[in-house]
Amino acid sequence: MVLSMKKRSATDFDLVELEALLLSTGIEKYRGRQIFEWLYGKGVAAFEGMTNIPARVARRLREAGIEPVGSVVERRVCAKDAAEKSAARLADGSVTEFVLIRHGRRNTLCLSTQVGCAVGCVFCASGSRGFVRNLTAGEIADQYAHALGSLQAGERISNIVVMGMGEPMLNLDAVLGAVERLHASWGANIGLNRITISTVGYVDAMRRLAGSRLATNLAISLHAPTDDMRRLLIPHGPAVSVGELVNAGVEYSRTTGKDVSVEYVAIGGVNCQPAHARSLAKLLRRTGIKANIIPFNPWRPAEPQRDGPSSVKARAVSETGQEGVEKGRVSGAEPDAVVLKRPSVAEVTAFHRELERRGIPATIRASRGGDVAAACGQLALRTPPRA
Ligand code: SAH
Ligand code: SF4
């Protein structure tokens, strides 16, 4: 009989669990803190680099099927604007990604929570491939260890945004497990005020997060001031109106005292006309919620794989395509294709100014890493899965 042993990683465990495992394999309990110090304090992701972990401990853990992390960084691409994007291969062959955005001393790490995404926002590369699977807490924490290990001397990760591939509220247990690893003193020891989770708006899960001891800042991906426009951009999103969603954001900030903002991907000729700014301002007035405008970053679908999903093709996005989106369709284009384009600088500036004139604090976020496909889900899309 062949016994197959499930491989696990140290990042799959919290401290109590790892200590219990160590004791059960005859290893001193204090090795748990040491291993986590290497992983979450120094970004050393191999036993060989953990200089105070004796070879016999590493050997025994390996015999028990435990490695420090469960993924390997396969590709790392640096953009001109200091965004560094990495694709990591998971144990089952699928691919996830994380992005390190350097801005002086404040480096921000963007983490993924799923492979693909079931929500399928029309402008998003992650959604274009459909949902593959949830990441585990360990696989999310791995991304932090890998990113930490890639830093130069003197650099640090000061902020975390959970804005990579996937919808965090549809994988909340694992996301909470990852936040625990990032926040705990035995983990990365990062304050909850320096972590922001982005969601397309699953309000029950938002309430669960608010009620947990791990409530972070929250970014709500709104993208539209009306329900009709929102349905066009997020056709399979949560059944919640824009009004209810903003109210849920206000409730979240009251319950937790954390920052709440809305994200607004500005798509050329679609959702960022002055009239949209006026209705968005009405929606956000007196809520204390600020707006983050993200100019749409056009992406190209990966080369269709021989047996690959046809949906990638159907969602082709073109920067130079016809203008205007009407009921989710563009006349003359293939039936499922929505043609979206980057907004002009003038469009975005006018939208921003209109919001600020109406008393809504707003910023324009540079969509970094466009030249290396570094926006949400774009590198993983180009790194084919392997069985
Ligand atoms: N699922 C979550 C978190 C991941 S997406 C959410 O939707 O909030 C994180 C952000 O990236 C979202 O605000 C999303 O709108 C934005 N985004 C996705 N694709 C983009 C693109 N092509 N250009 C600009 N922003 C994009
Ligand atoms: Fe999913 Fe967020 Fe992309 Fe929408 S924007 S498809 S919710 S990852």
Coordinates of C-alpha atoms in Angstrom, one line a residue, residues 40-42 100-109 144 147-160 188-191 194:
Y40 CA 7.6 36.8 8.4
G41 CA 10.5 38.8 9.9
K42 CA 13.2 38.2 7.3
L100 CA 5.3 45.3 -4.6
I101 CA 4.8 49.0 -5.2
R102 CA 7.8 51.0 -4.1
H103 CA 7.3 54.6 -3.1
G104 CA 10.3 55.8 -1.1
R105 CA 10.2 54.3 2.4
R106 CA 6.6 53.3 2.2
N107 CA 6.4 50.1 0.2
T108 CA 3.0 48.7 -0.4
L109 CA 2.4 45.0 -1.1
Y144 CA 4.3 38.2 2.0
A147 CA 8.0 39.8 -1.2
L148 CA 9.9 40.4 2.0
G149 CA 12.7 38.1 0.8
S150 CA 13.0 40.2 -2.4
L151 CA 13.6 43.5 -0.6
Q152 CA 17.0 45.3 -0.7
A153 CA 18.8 46.1 2.6
G154 CA 17.0 48.9 4.5
E155 CA 13.7 48.5 2.6
R156 CA 10.5 47.4 4.4
I157 CA 6.9 46.6 3.7
S158 CA 4.9 49.3 5.3
N159 CA 1.4 48.7 3.9
I160 CA -0.6 45.8 2.7
A188 CA 4.7 40.0 10.4
N189 CA 3.5 42.3 13.3
I190 CA 1.8 44.8 11.0
G191 CA -0.9 47.1 12.4
R194 CA -1.8 49.5 7.6

